Coordinates of N, CA and C in Angstrom, one line a residue:
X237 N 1.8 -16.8 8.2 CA 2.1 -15.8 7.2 C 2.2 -16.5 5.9
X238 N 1.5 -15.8 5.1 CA 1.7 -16.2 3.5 C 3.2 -16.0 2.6
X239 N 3.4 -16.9 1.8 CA 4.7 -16.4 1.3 C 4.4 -15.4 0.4
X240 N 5.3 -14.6 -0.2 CA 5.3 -13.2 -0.7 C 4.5 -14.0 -2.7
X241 N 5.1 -14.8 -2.8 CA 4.4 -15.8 -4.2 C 2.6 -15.5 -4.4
X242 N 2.5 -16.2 -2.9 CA 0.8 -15.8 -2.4 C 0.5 -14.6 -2.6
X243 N 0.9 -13.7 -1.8 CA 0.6 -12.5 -1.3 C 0.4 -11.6 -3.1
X244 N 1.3 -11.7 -3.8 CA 1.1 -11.1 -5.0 C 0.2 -11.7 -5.8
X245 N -0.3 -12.8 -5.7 CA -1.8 -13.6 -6.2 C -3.0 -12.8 -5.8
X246 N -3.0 -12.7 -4.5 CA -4.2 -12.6 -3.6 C -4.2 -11.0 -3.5
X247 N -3.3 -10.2 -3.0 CA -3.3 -8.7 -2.7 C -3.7 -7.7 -4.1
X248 N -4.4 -6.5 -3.8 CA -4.4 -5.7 -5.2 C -2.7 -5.0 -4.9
X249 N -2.6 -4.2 -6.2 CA -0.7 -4.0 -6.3 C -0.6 -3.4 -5.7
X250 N -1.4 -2.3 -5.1 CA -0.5 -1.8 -4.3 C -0.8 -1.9 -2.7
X251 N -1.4 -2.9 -2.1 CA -0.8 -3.5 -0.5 C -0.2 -4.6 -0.8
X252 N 0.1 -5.2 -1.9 CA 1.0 -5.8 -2.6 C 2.5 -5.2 -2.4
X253 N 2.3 -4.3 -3.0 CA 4.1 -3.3 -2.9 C 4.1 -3.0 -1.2
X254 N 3.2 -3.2 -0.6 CA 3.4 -2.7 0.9 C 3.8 -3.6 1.8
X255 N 3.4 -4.7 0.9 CA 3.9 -6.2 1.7 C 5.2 -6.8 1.7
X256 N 5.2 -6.3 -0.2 CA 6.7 -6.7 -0.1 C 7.8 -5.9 0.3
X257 N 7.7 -4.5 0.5 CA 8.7 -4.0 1.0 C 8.9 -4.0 2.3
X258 N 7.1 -4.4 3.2 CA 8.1 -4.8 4.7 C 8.5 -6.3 4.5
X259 N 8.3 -7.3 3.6 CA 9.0 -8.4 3.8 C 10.5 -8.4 3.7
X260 N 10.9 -7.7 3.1 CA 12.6 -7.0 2.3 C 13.1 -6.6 3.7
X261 N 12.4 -5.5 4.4 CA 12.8 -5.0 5.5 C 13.1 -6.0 7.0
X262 N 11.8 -6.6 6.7 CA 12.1 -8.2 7.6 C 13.2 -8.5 7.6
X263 N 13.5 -8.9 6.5 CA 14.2 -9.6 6.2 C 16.2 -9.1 6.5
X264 N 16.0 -7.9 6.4 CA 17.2 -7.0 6.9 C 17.3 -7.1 8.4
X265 N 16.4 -6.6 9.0 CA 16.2 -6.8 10.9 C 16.7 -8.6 11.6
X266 N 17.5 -7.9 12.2 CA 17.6 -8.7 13.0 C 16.3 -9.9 13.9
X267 N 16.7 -10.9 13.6 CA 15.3 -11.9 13.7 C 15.2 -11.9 15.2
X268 N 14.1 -11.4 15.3 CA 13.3 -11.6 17.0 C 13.4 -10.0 17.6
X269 N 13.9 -9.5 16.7 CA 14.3 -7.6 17.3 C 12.9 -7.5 17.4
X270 N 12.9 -6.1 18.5 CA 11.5 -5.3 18.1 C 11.1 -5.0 16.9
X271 N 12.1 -4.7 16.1 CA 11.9 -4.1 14.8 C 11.2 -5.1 14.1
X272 N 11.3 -6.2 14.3 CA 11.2 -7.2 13.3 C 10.0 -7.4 13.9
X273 N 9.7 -7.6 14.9 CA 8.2 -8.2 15.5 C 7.1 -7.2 14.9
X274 N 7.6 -6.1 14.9 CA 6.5 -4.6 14.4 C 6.2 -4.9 12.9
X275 N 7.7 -5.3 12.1 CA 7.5 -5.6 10.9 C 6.4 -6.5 10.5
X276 N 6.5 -7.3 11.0 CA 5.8 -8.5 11.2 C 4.5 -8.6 11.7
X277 N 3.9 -7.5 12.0 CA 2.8 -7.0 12.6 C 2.3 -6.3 12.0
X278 N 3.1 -5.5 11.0 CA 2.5 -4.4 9.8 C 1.8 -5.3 9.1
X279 N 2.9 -6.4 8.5 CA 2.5 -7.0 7.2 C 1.2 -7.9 7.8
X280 N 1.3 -8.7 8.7 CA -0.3 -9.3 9.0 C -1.3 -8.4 9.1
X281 N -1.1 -7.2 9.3 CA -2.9 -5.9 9.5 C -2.5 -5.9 7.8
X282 N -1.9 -6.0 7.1 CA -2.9 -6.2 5.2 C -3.2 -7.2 5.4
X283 N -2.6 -8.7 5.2 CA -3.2 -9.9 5.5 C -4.8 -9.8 5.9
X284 N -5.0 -9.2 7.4 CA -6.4 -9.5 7.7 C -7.3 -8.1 7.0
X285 N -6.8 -7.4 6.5 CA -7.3 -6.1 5.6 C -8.0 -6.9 4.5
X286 N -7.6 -8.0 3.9 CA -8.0 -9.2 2.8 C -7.9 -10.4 3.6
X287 N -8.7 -10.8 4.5 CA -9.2 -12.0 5.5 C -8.5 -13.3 5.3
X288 N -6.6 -12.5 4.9 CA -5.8 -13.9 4.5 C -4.8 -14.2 5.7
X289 N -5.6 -13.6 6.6 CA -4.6 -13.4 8.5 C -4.6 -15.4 8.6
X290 N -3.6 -16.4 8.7 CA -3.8 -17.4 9.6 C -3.6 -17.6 10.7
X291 N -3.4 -16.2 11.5 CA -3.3 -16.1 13.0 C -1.5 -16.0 13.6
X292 N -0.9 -16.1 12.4 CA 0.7 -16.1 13.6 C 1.6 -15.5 12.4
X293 N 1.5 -13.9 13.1 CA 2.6 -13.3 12.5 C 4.0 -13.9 12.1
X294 N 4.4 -14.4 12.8 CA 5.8 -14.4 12.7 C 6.1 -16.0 12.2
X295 N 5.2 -16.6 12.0 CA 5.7 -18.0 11.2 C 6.8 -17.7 9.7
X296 N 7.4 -18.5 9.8 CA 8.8 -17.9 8.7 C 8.9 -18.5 7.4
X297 N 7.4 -18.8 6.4 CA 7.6 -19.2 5.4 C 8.2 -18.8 4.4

């Protein structure tokens, strides 16, 4: 996973604003919940929407 720094370089603004508000939300969930794995799984389908996927959702930069 890219850090949100990246993500606002690389993303147009608005899967930009989509990224960062499930990062926020991540970041609220309890770590390893379902909720959080889903989260985590939204934000990588933008990632590979812009071919910036490195393969593991859930790495915690």
């Amino acid at each position: 996973m890219i850090t949100l720094e990246e993500a606002e370089e690389k993303l147009p603004r608005r899967d930009f604003d989509k990224f960062e508000n499930l990062f926020y939300i991540s970041q609220e969930e309890e770590h390893l919940s379902s909720q959080w794995y889903t989260t985590r799984q939204m934000m990588q389908e933008i990632l590979i929407k812009y071919n910036l996927d490195d393969g593991d959702p859930f790495d915690l930069k």
